[in-house]
C-alpha cells in the first residue's frame, strides 16, 4: 500500500462535527439530570475596595447550594490561575469574581447573584503600561511583591530589582557586543516606539467545565480545556491536594482554543466547587464573561533603535520591551523574556542591548495566547525594517534576506543555529504574492496593499508525550493518545502516522483521545510540538507493536 505521509486525508472527526453527532463539553450537561450550576458575581470596577459583602438574601433563596467568596477557608489563592482568583478585600480588575454561586438551576444561580449586596469603594486604577510604569502610580497592583517568597525559582535573574515603578514585577536583560559604539559607526539609524493592543481569544465554544463528585471521593471533570494530563490533572492534584488515582479528566471535542484554554481558570474553580458541595456542577462562561473574565494576551510596548550601514548590513539593535500582564498577583511567569525571545532568532544582531520587564495593570490577567508575545515583540522591529529599506532605497525583501541568520551561525543567546528555512520561505512568499508589484485598486472603500514581514519563535517541546497502540487478535488497530485536538487536525495526523506504519488505510485505525483514565500521558499541545512529540511517540509505539 502507498504511504499516507504528506497526503491529505478526510478528517476522522469530520462526520461527527458536520452532522452534530459529536459532543462538545457543554453538550454533556444533558447527561447529568441533577446537575448544579455555577454563576459568578463580578466586579464592575477596575479597582475597588470591597467594604461590604452580604450573602444573606442569596443564601436564603430556595435552591441555592453554596456560595464561595474570597475568604473561603483553606484556600491559597496564590496557587490558582490568576483569572480564577476570587477577590477578598479588593477587586483588581473589572470582571474579577467577587462571589461564586452554586444552585440547583442556572436561573436560581443568576437570581442569587442579583440578591448579593456589595458595597464598593472605587479606587484609582492603572489601565495600561503608561499609567502603571510611573514611579508613583495611582495604583500599585501587587503591593506585597517585595515581601512575597521569591518567585522565578527556575530563573532567579528574572525577579525584578531596582524597579523604576512598584508595578514592575519581572525583568530580563540580554546584552551582547557594544551597542553605543556600534550606533556611533552606523550610517543609518531608524527608531520608534510601538504598542500592541489587548486581545482576548474568542473561540466558538466559550470556556466551560462539568465536574462530577464520585462515590470514592474522587472527581471526573469534562471540559474544553487543554492538557488533560500535564495542565488540568496535574494542576488539580497539586492545588487541591488530590491523589492522581482520584482525578479523571476527559476532553471531548473542543470548539477552539488559540492558546487560551491552556490556562485552567474554569477547571480549577469548578473542581473546587464540586469538592465543596459533593455534587456534579457546571460552570459555563457566556460570551461577555469570555471577554471580561477569561485571560487575555499581553500587550507589549517596545522602543526599538536599529543601526545599519548604507549597504543594508544591520550593526546594532537597542531594544526595550515591556509586557503588560494585567492583575497577575505573585507573578512568577512574566519577565519580558518570553516575548523578547521572538526578536532574537531572525536577524544577525552582533550588537544587542535588550532590556525587558513585566508590568502589572488593573486589567484582566494575561495568560497563554497564540505566539506567547512574540508577534507583539517583533512588530516594532518589522515596521522599522520597512522604514530602513525605504531610507536605503532597498527592497524590503532583499534587506531581510541580507540579514537573516544563516545555518551555522549563533543567535544573540549564543545558540548554534542548526536548521533554518526562513530565507527560502520569505523568497517563496514574496514571489507568490508579487510583493514588489503595486496592487490594482478597484476604487472601493478598501485599499489593497502588499507587504512582507518575518518573525521567529523559540518553541519549547517541554515534557513527554506517550502513545499506546493495540494490535488486536482480529487484526484491527487501536491508537490511544492524549494530545489536544484544538481543531487543527492532530487526531487525524496521529491516525495517519499509525496507518502509515502498519500499511493500512486510515479507516482501519480507531483513535481514542483525551481521557486520563484511558489514554497515556501527554504534557499538552502547544508551541508547535504536537506532530513532532506525539507523532514520534505514535511512530515508536507502532514500531514496538509491529
Coordinates of C-alpha atoms in Angstrom, one line a residue:
X1 CA 0.0 0.0 0.0
X2 CA 1.2 3.5 -0.8
X3 CA 2.2 5.6 2.3
X4 CA -0.1 8.2 3.8
X5 CA 2.5 10.7 4.9
X6 CA 2.3 14.0 3.1
X7 CA -1.2 13.3 1.7
X8 CA -4.5 14.9 2.5
X9 CA -7.0 12.6 4.2
X10 CA -10.6 13.1 5.2
X11 CA -10.5 14.1 8.8
X12 CA -11.7 11.3 11.1
X13 CA -13.8 13.7 13.1
X14 CA -15.4 15.3 10.1
X15 CA -18.7 13.3 10.1
X16 CA -19.3 13.8 13.8
X17 CA -18.8 17.6 13.6
X18 CA -20.8 18.4 10.4
X19 CA -23.7 16.2 11.5
X20 CA -23.9 17.4 15.1
X21 CA -23.3 13.9 16.4
X22 CA -20.0 14.8 18.0
X23 CA -20.3 16.0 21.6
X24 CA -18.6 19.1 22.9
X25 CA -18.0 19.8 26.6
X26 CA -21.2 21.9 27.0
X27 CA -23.3 19.1 25.4
X28 CA -22.6 16.8 28.4
X29 CA -24.9 18.9 30.6
X30 CA -27.8 16.8 29.3
X31 CA -26.2 13.6 30.6
X32 CA -26.5 14.7 34.3
X33 CA -30.1 15.0 35.5
X34 CA -29.2 16.6 38.9
X35 CA -26.6 18.9 37.6
X36 CA -25.9 22.0 39.7
X37 CA -25.0 25.3 38.0
X38 CA -22.5 28.0 38.9
X39 CA -22.7 31.7 38.3
X40 CA -20.3 34.5 39.2
X41 CA -20.9 37.9 40.6
X42 CA -18.1 40.1 39.0
X43 CA -16.7 43.4 40.0
X44 CA -17.9 46.3 37.8
X45 CA -14.8 48.3 38.7
X46 CA -11.2 48.1 37.6
X47 CA -10.1 48.7 41.2
X48 CA -12.3 48.8 44.3
X49 CA -12.3 48.0 48.0
X50 CA -15.0 45.6 49.0
X51 CA -16.4 47.3 52.1
X52 CA -19.4 45.0 52.5
X53 CA -20.5 41.7 51.1
X54 CA -23.9 40.5 52.3
X55 CA -24.8 37.0 51.1
X56 CA -27.8 36.5 53.4
X57 CA -30.6 37.1 50.9
X58 CA -28.9 34.9 48.3
X59 CA -28.3 32.1 50.8
X60 CA -31.9 32.2 51.8
X61 CA -33.1 31.7 48.2
X62 CA -34.5 28.2 47.8
X63 CA -32.3 26.1 45.5
X64 CA -29.0 27.8 46.4
X65 CA -26.5 25.1 47.4
X66 CA -23.3 27.0 48.1
X67 CA -21.7 30.5 47.8
X68 CA -18.0 30.8 47.6
X69 CA -16.1 34.0 48.3
X70 CA -12.5 35.1 48.5
X71 CA -12.5 34.3 52.2
X72 CA -13.1 30.6 51.5
X73 CA -11.3 28.7 54.3
X74 CA -8.3 26.6 53.4
X75 CA -7.6 28.2 50.1
X76 CA -4.3 29.6 49.0
X77 CA -5.4 31.7 46.1
X78 CA -1.8 32.4 45.0
X79 CA -1.7 28.8 43.7
X80 CA -4.7 29.3 41.5
X81 CA -4.8 30.5 37.9
X82 CA -4.8 34.3 38.1
X83 CA -8.2 34.7 36.4
X84 CA -9.8 32.2 38.8
X85 CA -8.9 34.1 42.0
X86 CA -11.9 35.4 43.9
X87 CA -11.5 38.9 45.2
X88 CA -11.5 39.2 49.0
X89 CA -10.6 42.7 50.2
X90 CA -10.1 44.4 46.8
X91 CA -11.2 43.7 43.3
X92 CA -8.3 44.3 41.0
X93 CA -10.0 44.3 37.6
X94 CA -13.4 44.9 36.1
X95 CA -14.7 41.3 35.7
X96 CA -13.0 39.7 38.7
X97 CA -15.1 37.2 40.6
X98 CA -16.4 38.6 43.9
X99 CA -18.7 35.7 44.8
X100 CA -19.5 32.4 43.1
X101 CA -23.0 30.9 43.5
X102 CA -23.8 27.2 43.0
X103 CA -27.5 26.4 42.7
X104 CA -29.9 23.7 41.5
X105 CA -30.6 25.5 38.3
X106 CA -28.9 28.3 36.3
X107 CA -31.9 30.5 36.7
X108 CA -31.7 30.2 40.5
X109 CA -27.9 30.9 40.4
X110 CA -28.5 34.0 38.4
X111 CA -31.2 35.2 40.7
X112 CA -29.0 34.6 43.7
X113 CA -26.2 36.7 42.1
X114 CA -28.7 39.6 41.9
X115 CA -29.6 39.2 45.6
X116 CA -26.0 39.6 46.8
X117 CA -25.4 43.0 48.2
X118 CA -21.9 44.6 47.7
X119 CA -20.7 47.9 48.8
X120 CA -17.6 49.1 46.9
X121 CA -15.3 51.9 47.4
X122 CA -13.9 52.8 44.0
X123 CA -10.2 53.2 43.9
X124 CA -7.8 54.7 41.3
X125 CA -6.7 52.3 38.6
X126 CA -3.8 51.9 36.2
X127 CA -5.3 50.6 32.9
X128 CA -2.2 50.5 30.7
X129 CA 1.6 50.4 30.7
X130 CA 2.0 54.2 30.6
X131 CA -0.1 54.7 33.8
X132 CA 1.4 51.7 35.5
X133 CA 5.1 52.5 34.9
X134 CA 5.0 55.8 36.7
X135 CA 7.4 56.0 39.7
X136 CA 4.5 56.8 41.9
X137 CA 1.5 55.3 40.2
X138 CA -2.1 55.9 41.4
X139 CA -2.5 52.2 41.9
X140 CA 0.0 49.5 42.9
X141 CA -1.4 46.3 41.7
X142 CA 0.6 43.9 43.9
X143 CA 1.9 45.9 46.9
X144 CA 3.2 42.7 48.5
X145 CA 5.6 41.9 45.7
X146 CA 8.7 42.7 47.6
X147 CA 7.7 40.7 50.7
X148 CA 6.4 37.6 48.9
X149 CA 8.6 34.4 48.8
X150 CA 11.0 34.6 45.9
X151 CA 9.4 33.7 42.7
X152 CA 11.2 32.6 39.5
X153 CA 12.9 29.8 41.3
X154 CA 13.9 28.3 38.0
X155 CA 15.4 31.6 36.7
X156 CA 16.0 33.9 39.7
X157 CA 17.6 36.5 37.5
X158 CA 14.1 37.4 36.2
X159 CA 12.9 38.7 39.5
X160 CA 12.7 42.5 39.3
X161 CA 15.1 44.5 41.3
X162 CA 15.9 48.3 41.3
X163 CA 12.4 48.8 40.0
X164 CA 11.6 52.0 38.2
X165 CA 7.9 51.5 39.3
X166 CA 6.3 49.3 42.0
X167 CA 4.2 47.8 39.2
X168 CA 7.3 46.3 37.6
X169 CA 7.1 42.6 38.7
X170 CA 9.7 40.9 36.5
X171 CA 12.7 41.7 34.3
X172 CA 15.1 40.2 31.9
X173 CA 18.2 41.6 30.3
X174 CA 20.4 40.3 27.4
X175 CA 23.4 42.3 26.3
X176 CA 26.0 41.3 23.6
X177 CA 28.6 43.4 21.9
X178 CA 28.9 47.2 22.3
X179 CA 25.7 48.9 21.2
X180 CA 26.7 52.5 21.9
X181 CA 29.9 52.1 19.9
X182 CA 28.1 50.3 17.0
X183 CA 25.5 53.1 16.9
X184 CA 28.2 55.7 16.5
X185 CA 29.5 53.9 13.5
X186 CA 26.1 53.3 12.0
X187 CA 25.4 55.2 8.8
X188 CA 21.6 55.0 9.0
X189 CA 19.5 54.8 12.2
X190 CA 15.8 54.2 12.5
X191 CA 13.9 54.2 15.7
X192 CA 10.3 54.2 17.1
X193 CA 8.0 53.3 19.9
X194 CA 5.2 50.8 19.4
X195 CA 2.3 49.4 21.4
X196 CA 0.2 46.4 20.6
X197 CA -3.4 46.2 22.0
X198 CA -5.0 43.9 24.4
X199 CA -6.8 41.0 22.8
X200 CA -8.9 38.1 24.1
X201 CA -9.2 34.7 22.4
X202 CA -12.8 34.2 21.2
X203 CA -13.2 30.6 20.2
X204 CA -16.7 29.5 19.0
X205 CA -17.1 27.5 22.2
X206 CA -16.8 29.6 25.4
X207 CA -14.9 28.1 28.3
X208 CA -16.9 25.5 30.3
X209 CA -16.4 22.5 32.6
X210 CA -18.5 19.9 34.3
X211 CA -17.2 18.1 37.4
X212 CA -18.8 15.0 38.9
X213 CA -18.2 14.0 42.5
X214 CA -17.5 10.3 42.6
X215 CA -18.5 7.8 45.3
X216 CA -14.9 7.2 46.3
X217 CA -14.3 10.9 46.9
X218 CA -12.6 11.5 43.6
X219 CA -13.8 13.6 40.7
X220 CA -14.4 13.3 37.0
X221 CA -14.0 16.5 35.1
X222 CA -15.2 17.1 31.5
X223 CA -14.0 20.3 29.9
X224 CA -12.9 22.0 26.7
X225 CA -9.6 22.8 28.5
X226 CA -6.2 21.7 27.0
X227 CA -3.6 19.5 28.5
X228 CA -5.7 16.8 30.2
X229 CA -2.7 15.3 31.9
X230 CA 0.0 17.9 32.1
X231 CA -2.1 21.0 32.8
X232 CA -5.5 20.1 34.2
X233 CA -5.0 16.9 36.1
X234 CA -1.6 17.9 37.4
X235 CA -3.0 21.3 38.4
X236 CA -5.9 19.8 40.3
X237 CA -3.8 17.3 42.1
X238 CA -1.2 19.9 43.1
X239 CA -3.6 22.7 44.2
X240 CA -6.4 20.7 45.6
X241 CA -4.1 18.1 47.2
X242 CA -5.8 15.2 45.5
X243 CA -4.4 11.7 44.6
X244 CA -3.8 11.2 40.9
X245 CA -5.8 8.0 41.2
X246 CA -8.8 10.1 42.2
X247 CA -8.8 12.6 39.4
X248 CA -10.1 11.8 35.9
X249 CA -10.1 14.4 33.1
X250 CA -12.0 14.0 29.8
X251 CA -11.6 16.3 26.8
X252 CA -14.4 15.8 24.3
X253 CA -14.4 17.8 21.0
X254 CA -13.1 21.4 21.5
X255 CA -14.6 24.5 20.0
X256 CA -11.2 26.2 19.6
X257 CA -8.6 27.5 21.9
X258 CA -6.0 29.8 20.3
X259 CA -3.8 29.0 23.3
X260 CA -6.3 30.4 25.9
X261 CA -7.6 27.0 27.1
X262 CA -4.1 26.0 28.2
X263 CA -4.9 28.0 31.3
X264 CA -7.3 26.0 33.6
X265 CA -9.1 29.0 35.1
X266 CA -12.5 27.3 34.7
X267 CA -11.5 23.8 35.6
X268 CA -9.8 24.6 38.9
X269 CA -12.7 26.6 40.3
X270 CA -15.2 24.1 39.1
X271 CA -13.3 21.2 40.7
X272 CA -13.1 23.2 44.0
X273 CA -16.9 23.8 44.0
X274 CA -17.5 20.1 43.2
X275 CA -15.5 19.1 46.3
X276 CA -17.1 21.7 48.5
X277 CA -20.7 20.6 47.5
X278 CA -20.1 16.9 46.7
X279 CA -22.3 17.4 43.7
X280 CA -21.9 17.4 40.0
X281 CA -21.5 21.0 39.0
X282 CA -21.3 23.0 35.8
X283 CA -19.5 26.3 35.1
X284 CA -20.2 27.8 31.7
X285 CA -18.9 31.2 30.6
X286 CA -21.1 33.3 28.4
X287 CA -19.6 35.5 25.6
X288 CA -19.4 38.6 27.8
X289 CA -17.6 36.7 30.5
X290 CA -15.2 35.3 28.0
X291 CA -14.1 38.9 27.3
X292 CA -14.1 40.3 30.9
X293 CA -13.3 37.2 33.0
X294 CA -11.1 35.0 30.9
X295 CA -7.3 35.7 30.5
X296 CA -6.2 37.9 27.7
X297 CA -3.0 38.2 25.7
X298 CA -0.4 40.6 27.0
X299 CA 0.2 43.8 25.0
X300 CA 3.8 44.8 24.5
X301 CA 5.4 48.2 24.5
X302 CA 8.6 48.3 22.5
X303 CA 11.1 51.0 22.0
X304 CA 13.4 50.0 19.2
X305 CA 16.5 51.6 17.7
X306 CA 18.3 49.9 14.8
X307 CA 21.6 50.9 13.2
X308 CA 22.8 49.9 9.8
X309 CA 25.4 50.6 7.1
X310 CA 24.5 52.0 3.7
X311 CA 24.7 48.6 2.1
X312 CA 21.9 47.4 4.5
X313 CA 24.0 45.5 7.0
X314 CA 22.5 45.6 10.4
X315 CA 25.0 46.6 13.1
X316 CA 23.1 47.2 16.3
X317 CA 19.7 46.9 18.0
X318 CA 18.9 48.9 21.1
X319 CA 15.7 47.2 22.3
X320 CA 13.3 47.8 25.2
X321 CA 10.2 45.8 25.8
X322 CA 7.5 45.8 28.5
X323 CA 4.9 43.1 28.8
X324 CA 1.6 44.5 30.1
X325 CA 0.4 41.5 32.1
X326 CA -2.8 42.7 33.8
X327 CA -3.6 41.9 37.5
X328 CA -1.2 39.0 37.9
X329 CA -0.6 38.7 41.6
X330 CA 2.5 36.9 42.7
X331 CA 3.8 36.9 39.2
X332 CA 6.4 34.1 38.5
X333 CA 5.8 33.7 34.8
X334 CA 6.3 37.1 33.0
X335 CA 9.6 39.0 32.8
X336 CA 9.8 40.1 29.2
X337 CA 12.0 37.0 28.4
X338 CA 9.1 35.1 26.7
X339 CA 8.0 37.8 24.3
X340 CA 11.5 39.1 23.5
X341 CA 12.6 35.6 22.5
X342 CA 10.8 36.2 19.3
X343 CA 13.0 39.1 18.5
X344 CA 16.2 37.1 18.6
X345 CA 16.2 34.1 16.2
X346 CA 15.7 36.1 13.0
X347 CA 18.3 38.7 12.3
X348 CA 22.1 38.8 12.7
X349 CA 22.5 41.4 15.5
X350 CA 26.1 41.2 16.7
X351 CA 25.5 44.2 19.0
X352 CA 22.3 43.9 21.0
X353 CA 21.1 45.7 24.2
X354 CA 17.8 44.1 25.3
X355 CA 16.2 45.4 28.4
X356 CA 12.7 44.0 29.2
X357 CA 10.2 43.8 32.0
X358 CA 6.7 42.8 33.0
X359 CA 4.3 45.5 34.3
X360 CA 1.1 44.8 36.2
X361 CA -2.1 46.7 35.5
X362 CA -5.7 46.8 36.7
X363 CA -7.0 44.7 33.8
X364 CA -7.8 41.1 33.3
X365 CA -4.7 38.9 33.9
X366 CA -2.8 37.8 30.9
X367 CA -2.1 34.1 30.2
X368 CA -1.4 31.8 27.3
X369 CA -2.3 33.2 23.9
X370 CA -1.1 32.4 20.4
X371 CA 2.5 33.3 19.9
X372 CA 3.2 34.0 23.6
X373 CA 4.0 37.6 22.9
X374 CA 6.5 37.0 20.0
X375 CA 4.4 38.7 17.3
X376 CA 3.9 41.7 19.6
X377 CA 7.7 41.8 20.3
X378 CA 8.5 41.6 16.6
X379 CA 6.0 44.2 15.4
X380 CA 8.2 47.2 16.0
X381 CA 11.3 45.6 14.5
X382 CA 9.5 44.8 11.3
X383 CA 8.0 48.2 11.0
X384 CA 11.5 49.7 11.3
X385 CA 12.9 47.2 8.8
X386 CA 10.5 48.5 6.2
X387 CA 11.3 52.1 7.1
X388 CA 15.0 51.3 6.8
X389 CA 14.5 49.7 3.4
X390 CA 12.8 52.9 2.2
X391 CA 15.6 55.1 3.5
X392 CA 18.2 52.9 1.9
X393 CA 16.3 52.6 -1.3
X394 CA 16.4 48.8 -1.0
X395 CA 13.8 46.1 -1.5
X396 CA 12.3 45.2 1.9
X397 CA 12.7 41.5 0.9
X398 CA 16.4 42.0 -0.1
X399 CA 17.1 43.8 3.2
X400 CA 15.7 41.0 5.2
X401 CA 17.5 38.3 3.1
X402 CA 20.8 40.1 3.7
X403 CA 20.5 40.0 7.5
X404 CA 18.6 36.7 8.3
X405 CA 20.8 34.4 10.4
X406 CA 22.3 31.5 8.5
X407 CA 22.7 27.9 9.5
X408 CA 25.9 27.5 11.4
X409 CA 25.8 31.0 13.0
X410 CA 24.8 31.8 16.5
X411 CA 21.9 33.9 17.7
X412 CA 22.2 36.6 20.4
X413 CA 21.7 33.9 23.1
X414 CA 24.8 32.1 21.8
X415 CA 22.7 29.2 20.5
X416 CA 24.0 27.5 17.4
X417 CA 21.5 27.6 14.5
X418 CA 21.4 24.1 13.1
X419 CA 18.4 24.4 10.8
X420 CA 16.6 27.5 9.4
X421 CA 14.5 27.8 6.3
X422 CA 13.5 31.4 6.7
X423 CA 15.2 32.8 3.6
X424 CA 13.6 30.2 1.3
X425 CA 10.2 30.8 3.0
X426 CA 10.4 34.6 2.6
X427 CA 11.5 34.4 -1.0
X428 CA 8.8 31.9 -1.9
X429 CA 6.1 34.1 -0.3
X430 CA 7.4 37.3 -1.9
X431 CA 7.4 35.6 -5.3
X432 CA 3.9 34.1 -4.8
X433 CA 2.2 37.4 -3.9
X434 CA 4.4 39.5 -6.2
X435 CA 5.3 41.8 -3.3
X436 CA 7.2 44.3 -5.4
X437 CA 4.3 45.0 -7.8
X438 CA 1.8 47.7 -6.9
X439 CA -1.7 46.3 -6.5
X440 CA -4.5 47.4 -8.7
X441 CA -7.1 49.5 -6.9
X442 CA -10.8 48.9 -7.6
X443 CA -11.8 52.4 -6.3
X444 CA -13.8 50.8 -3.4
X445 CA -13.6 51.7 0.3
X446 CA -10.9 49.1 0.9
X447 CA -7.4 49.9 -0.3
X448 CA -5.2 47.0 -1.4
X449 CA -1.6 46.6 -0.5
X450 CA 1.2 44.1 -0.3
X451 CA 4.0 43.9 2.2
X452 CA 6.2 41.5 4.0
X453 CA 7.4 40.8 7.5
X454 CA 9.2 37.9 9.1
X455 CA 9.1 36.6 12.7
X456 CA 10.6 33.9 14.8
X457 CA 9.6 32.0 17.9
X458 CA 11.7 29.8 20.1
X459 CA 9.4 26.7 20.5
X460 CA 9.6 24.7 23.7
X461 CA 8.8 21.0 23.2
X462 CA 8.5 20.6 27.0
X463 CA 7.5 17.4 28.7
X464 CA 7.0 13.9 27.4
X465 CA 4.4 12.5 25.0
X466 CA 3.2 8.9 25.1
X467 CA 1.1 6.8 22.8
X468 CA -0.3 3.3 23.1
X469 CA -1.1 1.1 20.2
X470 CA -3.2 -2.1 20.3
X471 CA -2.9 -4.7 17.6
X472 CA -6.0 -6.8 18.2
X473 CA -6.4 -10.5 17.6
X474 CA -8.7 -9.8 14.6
X475 CA -6.1 -7.5 13.0
X476 CA -7.8 -4.2 13.9
X477 CA -5.7 -1.4 15.3
X478 CA -6.5 1.0 18.2
X479 CA -4.5 4.1 19.0
X480 CA -4.6 5.9 22.3
X481 CA -3.3 9.4 22.6
X482 CA -3.8 12.5 24.9
X483 CA -2.6 15.4 22.7
X484 CA -5.1 18.2 22.4
X485 CA -7.3 18.5 19.3
X486 CA -7.9 22.2 19.1
X487 CA -9.3 21.9 15.7
X488 CA -6.1 21.7 13.7
X489 CA -6.5 18.0 12.8
X490 CA -4.0 16.5 15.2
X491 CA -6.2 13.4 15.8
X492 CA -6.2 12.7 12.1
X493 CA -2.5 13.3 11.8
X494 CA -1.8 10.7 14.6
X495 CA -4.1 8.2 12.9
X496 CA -2.3 8.8 9.6
X497 CA 1.1 8.0 11.2
X498 CA -0.2 4.8 12.7
X499 CA -1.9 3.7 9.5
X500 CA 1.3 4.5 7.5
X501 CA 3.4 2.4 9.9
X502 CA 1.1 -0.6 9.7
X503 CA 0.5 -0.1 5.9
X504 CA -3.3 0.0 6.2
X505 CA -5.9 2.6 5.3
X506 CA -6.7 5.3 7.8
X507 CA -10.2 3.9 8.3
X508 CA -8.6 0.8 9.8
X509 CA -7.2 2.8 12.8
X510 CA -9.5 3.6 15.7
X511 CA -8.3 6.6 17.6
X512 CA -9.2 7.2 21.3
X513 CA -8.0 10.5 22.8
X514 CA -8.1 12.8 25.8
X515 CA -9.2 10.7 28.8
X516 CA -6.7 10.4 31.6
X517 CA -8.3 7.1 32.8
X518 CA -7.7 5.5 29.4
X519 CA -5.1 7.4 27.3
X520 CA -1.4 7.7 28.2
X521 CA 0.4 10.8 29.4
X522 CA 0.9 13.9 27.2
X523 CA 2.0 17.2 28.6
X524 CA -0.1 19.5 26.3
X525 CA -0.3 20.6 22.7
X526 CA 1.3 24.0 22.2
X527 CA 4.4 25.6 20.8
X528 CA 4.1 23.5 17.5
X529 CA 5.1 20.4 19.4
X530 CA 2.3 18.0 18.7
X531 CA 3.2 16.4 15.4
X532 CA 6.9 16.2 16.5
X533 CA 6.4 15.0 20.0
X534 CA 3.2 13.0 20.0
X535 CA 3.8 11.9 16.4
X536 CA 7.1 10.4 17.2
X537 CA 5.6 8.7 20.2
X538 CA 2.9 7.1 17.9
X539 CA 5.6 6.0 15.4
X540 CA 7.7 4.4 18.2
X541 CA 4.6 2.7 19.6
X542 CA 3.7 1.3 16.2
X543 CA 7.2 0.0 15.7
X544 CA 7.1 -1.7 19.1
X545 CA 3.8 -3.3 18.2
X546 CA 4.9 -4.5 14.8

